[in-house]
Structure formats: structure tokens, C-alpha cells
Short mmCIF file of C-alpha atoms in Angstrom, two decimals:
data_model
loop_
_atom_site.label_atom_id
_atom_site.label_comp_id
_atom_site.label_asym_id
_atom_site.label_seq_id
_atom_site.Cartn_x
_atom_site.Cartn_y
_atom_site.Cartn_z
CA MET A 1 4.59 -6.74 -17.97
CA SER A 2 2.81 -6.64 -14.63
CA THR A 3 2.59 -8.99 -11.66
CA ASN A 4 -1.23 -8.74 -11.58
CA SER A 5 -1.09 -7.94 -7.85
CA GLU A 6 -3.48 -5.75 -5.88
CA CYS A 7 -2.18 -2.34 -4.83
CA ALA A 8 -3.86 0.42 -2.83
CA PHE A 9 -2.73 3.90 -1.84
CA ILE A 10 -4.37 5.02 1.42
CA GLU A 11 -4.18 8.32 3.26
CA VAL A 12 -4.50 7.41 6.96
CA ALA A 13 -3.98 10.96 8.27
CA LYS A 14 -3.41 14.32 6.64
CA GLY A 15 -0.06 14.07 4.86
CA LYS A 16 0.47 10.39 5.79
CA TRP A 17 0.12 8.08 2.82
CA TYR A 18 0.81 4.35 2.71
CA TYR A 19 0.57 1.79 0.00
CA LEU A 20 -0.48 -1.80 0.41
CA LEU A 21 1.01 -4.24 -2.06
CA GLU A 22 -0.19 -7.81 -2.45
CA ASP A 23 2.62 -10.35 -2.17
CA TYR A 24 3.58 -11.69 -5.58
CA ASP A 25 3.13 -15.27 -4.36
CA ALA A 26 -0.20 -14.65 -2.60
CA PRO A 27 -2.93 -17.21 -3.24
CA LYS A 28 -5.26 -15.91 -5.93
CA ASN A 29 -8.88 -15.31 -4.98
CA ALA A 30 -8.07 -15.10 -1.26
CA TRP A 31 -10.95 -13.85 0.85
CA ASP A 32 -9.02 -10.67 1.67
CA TRP A 33 -5.92 -10.07 -0.43
CA ARG A 34 -4.57 -7.80 2.31
CA ASP A 35 -3.92 -10.91 4.44
CA HIS A 36 -1.12 -11.57 1.94
CA ALA A 37 0.29 -8.07 1.56
CA SER A 38 2.85 -5.64 2.91
CA ALA A 39 2.47 -1.95 3.70
CA TYR A 40 5.01 0.79 3.04
CA GLY A 41 5.03 4.29 4.48
CA PRO A 42 4.38 6.86 5.64
CA PHE A 43 4.88 9.22 2.71
CA ALA A 44 4.02 12.92 2.63
CA THR A 45 2.07 12.60 -0.63
CA GLU A 46 0.43 9.96 -2.78
CA GLU A 47 2.91 10.85 -5.52
CA ALA A 48 5.85 10.09 -3.21
CA ALA A 49 4.30 6.73 -2.32
CA ASP A 50 3.76 5.97 -6.01
CA GLN A 51 7.37 6.88 -6.82
CA HIS A 52 8.63 4.58 -4.06
CA LEU A 53 6.50 1.75 -5.45
CA ARG A 54 7.87 2.33 -8.96
CA ASP A 55 11.47 2.52 -7.74
CA ASN A 56 11.33 -0.58 -5.53
CA HIS A 57 8.79 -3.06 -6.89
CA ALA A 58 7.62 -4.65 -10.09
CA ASN A 59 4.58 -3.10 -11.76
CA PRO A 60 1.49 -4.49 -9.97
CA GLY A 61 -0.62 -3.78 -13.04
CA GLY A 62 -2.98 -1.27 -11.47
CA SER A 63 -3.94 0.35 -8.21
CA TRP A 64 -6.62 2.35 -6.49
CA SER A 65 -6.44 5.32 -4.18
CA ARG A 66 -8.36 6.31 -1.06
CA PRO A 67 -7.68 9.87 0.14
CA LEU A 68 -9.25 11.09 3.37
CA PRO A 69 -12.69 12.62 2.94
CA GLU A 70 -13.01 16.38 3.37
CA GLY A 71 -13.16 17.40 7.03
CA VAL A 72 -11.62 14.14 8.32
CA ASP A 73 -8.20 14.37 9.95
CA ALA A 74 -7.47 10.66 10.35
CA LEU A 75 -8.84 7.33 9.18
CA ASP A 76 -10.74 5.32 11.81
CA MET A 77 -9.20 1.85 11.62
CA SER A 78 -10.94 0.50 14.72
CA LYS A 79 -13.25 -1.68 12.60
CA ASP A 80 -10.60 -2.86 10.15
CA GLU A 81 -8.10 -5.03 12.03
CA THR A 82 -6.31 -6.05 8.85
CA LEU A 83 -5.62 -2.48 7.78
CA ALA A 84 -4.60 -1.49 11.31
CA ARG A 85 -2.14 -4.42 11.46
CA LEU A 86 -0.66 -3.54 8.07
CA ILE A 87 -0.19 0.13 8.94
CA GLN A 88 1.30 -0.79 12.35
CA SER A 89 3.87 -3.04 10.68
CA ALA A 90 4.53 -0.84 7.63
CA ARG A 91 8.02 -0.80 6.25
CA ALA A 92 9.52 2.67 6.45
CA PRO A 93 10.46 4.24 3.14
CA THR A 94 14.09 3.85 2.24
CA ALA A 95 16.22 5.13 -0.58
CA SER A 96 15.48 3.69 -3.99
CA ARG A 97 16.73 0.19 -4.62
CA ARG A 98 16.31 0.44 -8.36
CA ARG A 99 18.63 -2.04 -10.01
CA TRP A 100 17.95 -1.37 -13.64
#
């Protein structure tokens, strides 16, 4: 069973992945779901970020991924205040809290 929450994996710089996870109690159909989300990272790979998600959170039900385009070293967040705020306040990865 999934929580039906939004989830995005984003590479903000080479070898620096984060995931954004919509809060389970976020209002549905919010203008920007990221206003009701938390960020986690950085991780060295998308796979490491995905493993952290799986070990520490309920299944969101799906996700999307945004790697950096070829030739780009870092994501320009100057026009996306919401993403910049989330990355700035990201929760650092910790050891698995799996309880099952």
C-alpha cells in the first residue's frame, strides 16, 4: 500500500542527489506540493537516495527523477525559491531507521 505522496529525486550537483518527499498530511491539490514537503540528502547516487527513502519512509507510490543534463555541473536554483529552500534545509542522511 502506498501513501499516494509526491516524490522526486534531484541531482543538484555532480554526485549530490536529494529526494523531496511530500508530507503525508499535505493538503491534496496544493498549488505546489513542494510547499508541503521535506528534502533529504545529499547522497552520492540516486540509488543511495532511493535506498534511504525505502529504509526510512512509507512507499510514496511513485516518483520521478531529474539528473543533471550533460555538460552541467550544478543546478541553477536561482529561479526556484522553493527548491532552494528545501535543499538548504535538507535533512542529512542517517542510518536506517527500519523498524520492520
